[in-house]
PDB file of C-alpha atoms in Angstrom:
ATOM      1  CA  MET A   1     106.376 111.489  81.428  1.00 62.00           C
ATOM      2  CA  SER A   2     104.129 108.830  80.007  1.00 69.00           C
ATOM      3  CA  LEU A   3     105.492 105.318  79.457  1.00 67.00           C
ATOM      4  CA  THR A   4     105.039 103.488  76.185  1.00 69.00           C
ATOM      5  CA  LYS A   5     105.200  99.743  75.568  1.00 73.00           C
ATOM      6  CA  LYS A   6     108.576 100.146  73.862  1.00 82.00           C
ATOM      7  CA  GLN A   7     110.310 101.711  76.854  1.00 87.00           C
ATOM      8  CA  LYS A   8     112.332  99.476  79.139  1.00 87.00           C
ATOM      9  CA  VAL A   9     111.556 100.234  82.781  1.00 86.00           C
ATOM     10  CA  VAL A  10     113.955  98.969  85.446  1.00 86.00           C
ATOM     11  CA  PRO A  11     113.063  99.886  89.048  1.00 84.00           C
ATOM     12  CA  ILE A  12     115.950 101.185  91.162  1.00 92.00           C
ATOM     13  CA  LEU A  13     115.747  99.071  94.307  1.00 94.00           C
ATOM     14  CA  ILE A  14     117.810 101.155  96.732  1.00 95.00           C
ATOM     15  CA  ASP A  15     116.181 104.486  95.822  1.00 96.00           C
ATOM     16  CA  SER A  16     112.646 103.068  96.042  1.00 96.00           C
ATOM     17  CA  TYR A  17     113.472 101.250  99.299  1.00 97.00           C
ATOM     18  CA  ILE A  18     114.893 104.392 100.958  1.00 97.00           C
ATOM     19  CA  ALA A  19     111.918 106.469  99.744  1.00 97.00           C
ATOM     20  CA  ILE A  20     109.430 104.023 101.307  1.00 98.00           C
ATOM     21  CA  ILE A  21     111.348 104.104 104.603  1.00 98.00           C
ATOM     22  CA  LYS A  22     111.450 107.929 104.668  1.00 98.00           C
ATOM     23  CA  ASN A  23     107.791 108.203 103.622  1.00 98.00           C
ATOM     24  CA  SER A  24     106.748 105.844 106.427  1.00 98.00           C
ATOM     25  CA  VAL A  25     107.486 108.443 109.124  1.00 98.00           C
ATOM     26  CA  GLY A  26     104.236 109.197 110.941  1.00 97.00           C
ATOM     27  CA  SER A  27     102.358 106.352 109.233  1.00 97.00           C
ATOM     28  CA  GLN A  28      99.788 104.482 111.306  1.00 96.00           C
ATOM     29  CA  LEU A  29      99.935 101.562 108.861  1.00 96.00           C
ATOM     30  CA  PHE A  30     102.109  99.389 111.118  1.00 96.00           C
ATOM     31  CA  ARG A  31     100.218  99.798 114.422  1.00 96.00           C
ATOM     32  CA  ASN A  32      98.226  96.583 114.523  1.00 97.00           C
ATOM     33  CA  LEU A  33      99.122  92.943 113.935  1.00 97.00           C
ATOM     34  CA  TYR A  34      96.449  90.499 115.034  1.00 97.00           C
ATOM     35  CA  ALA A  35      96.953  86.870 116.026  1.00 96.00           C
ATOM     36  CA  LYS A  36      95.041  84.155 117.810  1.00 96.00           C
ATOM     37  CA  VAL A  37      96.639  83.427 121.167  1.00 95.00           C
ATOM     38  CA  ASN A  38      95.102  80.509 123.047  1.00 97.00           C
ATOM     39  CA  GLY A  39      92.071  80.807 120.756  1.00 97.00           C
ATOM     40  CA  LYS A  40      91.568  84.519 121.468  1.00 97.00           C
ATOM     41  CA  LYS A  41      92.191  87.287 118.895  1.00 97.00           C
ATOM     42  CA  ILE A  42      94.600  89.925 120.191  1.00 97.00           C
ATOM     43  CA  ASP A  43      96.648  92.789 118.774  1.00 97.00           C
ATOM     44  CA  ILE A  44     100.118  91.400 119.500  1.00 96.00           C
ATOM     45  CA  THR A  45     101.740  94.761 118.689  1.00 96.00           C
ATOM     46  CA  LYS A  46      99.612  96.525 121.349  1.00 95.00           C
ATOM     47  CA  ASN A  47      98.337  99.285 119.045  1.00 96.00           C
ATOM     48  CA  GLY A  48     101.823 100.276 117.913  1.00 95.00           C
ATOM     49  CA  LYS A  49     103.725 100.038 121.197  1.00 93.00           C
ATOM     50  CA  LEU A  50     105.527  96.842 120.069  1.00 93.00           C
ATOM     51  CA  SER A  51     105.500  97.358 116.284  1.00 96.00           C
ATOM     52  CA  CYS A  52     109.201  97.767 115.439  1.00 97.00           C
ATOM     53  CA  ALA A  53     109.673  94.250 114.013  1.00 98.00           C
ATOM     54  CA  PHE A  54     106.304  94.365 112.241  1.00 98.00           C
ATOM     55  CA  TYR A  55     107.276  97.694 110.646  1.00 98.00           C
ATOM     56  CA  VAL A  56     110.764  96.625 109.517  1.00 98.00           C
ATOM     57  CA  SER A  57     109.720  93.179 108.264  1.00 98.00           C
ATOM     58  CA  SER A  58     106.755  94.668 106.343  1.00 98.00           C
ATOM     59  CA  VAL A  59     108.994  97.121 104.464  1.00 98.00           C
ATOM     60  CA  LEU A  60     111.548  94.385 103.733  1.00 98.00           C
ATOM     61  CA  LEU A  61     108.845  91.988 102.520  1.00 98.00           C
ATOM     62  CA  LEU A  62     107.558  94.651 100.121  1.00 97.00           C
ATOM     63  CA  PHE A  63     110.965  94.551  98.399  1.00 96.00           C
ATOM     64  CA  LYS A  64     111.355  90.759  98.686  1.00 96.00           C
ATOM     65  CA  LEU A  65     114.341  91.169 101.014  1.00 97.00           C
ATOM     66  CA  ILE A  66     112.837  88.838 103.644  1.00 97.00           C
ATOM     67  CA  LYS A  67     110.464  85.862 103.629  1.00 97.00           C
ATOM     68  CA  GLY A  68     107.666  87.044 105.907  1.00 96.00           C
ATOM     69  CA  ILE A  69     106.190  89.478 108.384  1.00 97.00           C
ATOM     70  CA  HIS A  70     107.352  89.166 111.982  1.00 97.00           C
ATOM     71  CA  ALA A  71     106.237  90.378 115.387  1.00 96.00           C
ATOM     72  CA  THR A  72     109.605  89.901 117.107  1.00 96.00           C
ATOM     73  CA  VAL A  73     113.084  91.285 116.546  1.00 97.00           C
ATOM     74  CA  ASN A  74     114.673  87.827 116.909  1.00 97.00           C
ATOM     75  CA  GLY A  75     112.325  86.330 114.295  1.00 97.00           C
ATOM     76  CA  THR A  76     113.056  89.210 111.933  1.00 98.00           C
ATOM     77  CA  VAL A  77     116.836  88.857 112.350  1.00 98.00           C
ATOM     78  CA  LYS A  78     116.683  85.094 111.797  1.00 98.00           C
ATOM     79  CA  ASP A  79     114.765  85.675 108.534  1.00 98.00           C
ATOM     80  CA  LEU A  80     117.205  88.423 107.466  1.00 98.00           C
ATOM     81  CA  LYS A  81     120.180  86.106 107.868  1.00 97.00           C
ATOM     82  CA  LYS A  82     118.450  83.389 105.806  1.00 97.00           C
ATOM     83  CA  PHE A  83     117.967  85.986 103.033  1.00 96.00           C
ATOM     84  CA  GLY A  84     121.629  86.952 102.750  1.00 96.00           C
ATOM     85  CA  TRP A  85     121.783  89.844 105.211  1.00 98.00           C
ATOM     86  CA  ALA A  86     125.195  89.929 106.899  1.00 98.00           C
ATOM     87  CA  GLU A  87     126.687  91.892 109.762  1.00 98.00           C
ATOM     88  CA  ILE A  88     128.819  94.897 108.871  1.00 98.00           C
ATOM     89  CA  LYS A  89     130.890  97.204 111.093  1.00 97.00           C
ATOM     90  CA  LYS A  90     129.833 100.665 109.840  1.00 97.00           C
ATOM     91  CA  PRO A  91     126.234 101.554 108.958  1.00 97.00           C
ATOM     92  CA  LYS A  92     125.283 102.231 105.335  1.00 97.00           C
ATOM     93  CA  ILE A  93     122.150 104.017 104.184  1.00 97.00           C
ATOM     94  CA  GLY A  94     119.369 101.425 104.165  1.00 98.00           C
ATOM     95  CA  CYS A  95     120.971  98.930 106.528  1.00 98.00           C
ATOM     96  CA  VAL A  96     118.974  97.372 109.337  1.00 98.00           C
ATOM     97  CA  LEU A  97     119.961  98.345 112.875  1.00 98.00           C
ATOM     98  CA  VAL A  98     119.318  96.067 115.838  1.00 98.00           C
ATOM     99  CA  TRP A  99     119.544  97.704 119.243  1.00 98.00           C
ATOM    100  CA  LYS A 100     120.372  95.678 122.372  1.00 96.00           C
ATOM    101  CA  GLU A 101     117.779  94.619 124.903  1.00 93.00           C
ATOM    102  CA  THR A 102     116.673  97.281 127.348  1.00 89.00           C
ATOM    103  CA  ASP A 103     114.694  96.753 130.542  1.00 83.00           C
ATOM    104  CA  PHE A 104     111.572  98.912 130.560  1.00 72.00           C
ATOM    105  CA  GLY A 105     110.678  97.892 134.112  1.00 74.00           C
ATOM    106  CA  ASN A 106     108.799  94.884 135.458  1.00 75.00           C
ATOM    107  CA  HIS A 107     111.501  92.661 133.904  1.00 75.00           C
ATOM    108  CA  SER A 108     110.161  93.667 130.475  1.00 78.00           C
ATOM    109  CA  LEU A 109     113.237  93.292 128.221  1.00 85.00           C
ATOM    110  CA  HIS A 110     112.903  94.460 124.625  1.00 88.00           C
ATOM    111  CA  LYS A 111     115.248  94.593 121.649  1.00 95.00           C
ATOM    112  CA  HIS A 112     114.566  97.183 118.969  1.00 97.00           C
ATOM    113  CA  ILE A 113     114.983  97.241 115.167  1.00 98.00           C
ATOM    114  CA  GLY A 114     114.928  99.949 112.509  1.00 98.00           C
ATOM    115  CA  PHE A 115     116.619 101.400 109.430  1.00 98.00           C
ATOM    116  CA  TYR A 116     119.707 103.605 109.075  1.00 98.00           C
ATOM    117  CA  LEU A 117     119.235 106.754 106.939  1.00 97.00           C
ATOM    118  CA  GLY A 118     122.705 108.264 107.006  1.00 97.00           C
ATOM    119  CA  ASN A 119     124.036 111.372 108.760  1.00 97.00           C
ATOM    120  CA  GLY A 120     123.507 109.728 112.156  1.00 97.00           C
ATOM    121  CA  LYS A 121     119.754 109.325 111.615  1.00 98.00           C
ATOM    122  CA  ALA A 122     117.534 106.240 111.812  1.00 98.00           C
ATOM    123  CA  ILE A 123     113.838 105.461 111.435  1.00 98.00           C
ATOM    124  CA  SER A 124     112.123 102.984 113.704  1.00 98.00           C
ATOM    125  CA  ASN A 125     108.761 102.515 115.348  1.00 97.00           C
ATOM    126  CA  ASN A 126     108.483 104.676 118.453  1.00 95.00           C
ATOM    127  CA  PHE A 127     106.682 102.938 121.339  1.00 91.00           C
ATOM    128  CA  LYS A 128     105.514 106.315 122.716  1.00 93.00           C
ATOM    129  CA  THR A 129     104.011 107.757 119.509  1.00 96.00           C
ATOM    130  CA  GLU A 130     103.127 104.248 118.229  1.00 96.00           C
ATOM    131  CA  TYR A 131     104.356 104.936 114.674  1.00 97.00           C
ATOM    132  CA  PRO A 132     107.694 105.226 112.812  1.00 98.00           C
ATOM    133  CA  THR A 133     109.769 108.290 113.667  1.00 98.00           C
ATOM    134  CA  GLU A 134     113.163 109.660 112.650  1.00 98.00           C
ATOM    135  CA  HIS A 135     115.746 109.859 115.442  1.00 97.00           C
ATOM    136  CA  ASN A 136     119.439 109.662 116.299  1.00 97.00           C
ATOM    137  CA  TRP A 137     120.692 106.161 115.495  1.00 97.00           C
ATOM    138  CA  LYS A 138     122.537 105.956 118.812  1.00 95.00           C
ATOM    139  CA  ILE A 139     119.351 106.029 120.931  1.00 91.00           C
ATOM    140  CA  ARG A 140     120.744 102.975 122.718  1.00 92.00           C
ATOM    141  CA  GLU A 141     123.566 100.493 122.275  1.00 95.00           C
ATOM    142  CA  ILE A 142     123.700  98.743 118.895  1.00 97.00           C
ATOM    143  CA  GLU A 143     123.749  94.944 118.873  1.00 97.00           C
ATOM    144  CA  SER A 144     124.227  94.509 115.132  1.00 98.00           C
ATOM    145  CA  ILE A 145     124.188  96.294 111.796  1.00 98.00           C
ATOM    146  CA  LEU A 146     122.882  94.200 108.898  1.00 98.00           C
ATOM    147  CA  TRP A 147     123.336  94.761 105.154  1.00 98.00           C
ATOM    148  CA  ASN A 148     122.081  92.959 102.078  1.00 97.00           C
ATOM    149  CA  PRO A 149     124.300  93.148  98.968  1.00 95.00           C
ATOM    150  CA  LEU A 150     121.175  93.445  96.778  1.00 94.00           C
ATOM    151  CA  LEU A 151     120.921  97.043  98.029  1.00 94.00           C
ATOM    152  CA  LYS A 152     123.683  98.374  95.805  1.00 85.00           C
TER     153      LYS A 152
END
């Protein structure tokens, strides 16, 4: 179908948002986020090992559902709450899931963040593969489930 100037085009936010999330599986796009730390340039996401917040905040920024890109789960959640995201009890397709801190050894505690797809499935960045993967949403204990009413 070809669009003409007379046609009114209204994007469907939730459908486009879910499609981007699903299409991100396997993408290497979110592996690297560079910053200057003490004057030295480093990849603060460690080539995809710590990219969950970068991945989620990038997708949300694309749809203007957050203010900026983040490298941490806490920074992402703080931004979400400023943009009208609220905690809900049951996950809805497209909600943001925040998993509780887990100790990966050496006192290395990490939270995790991703998207809920429905039917018990989620998509988040996998620290082993270093890119977004689909998985069971109960991979670890959930800290919070966040929803934005704009995603109707």
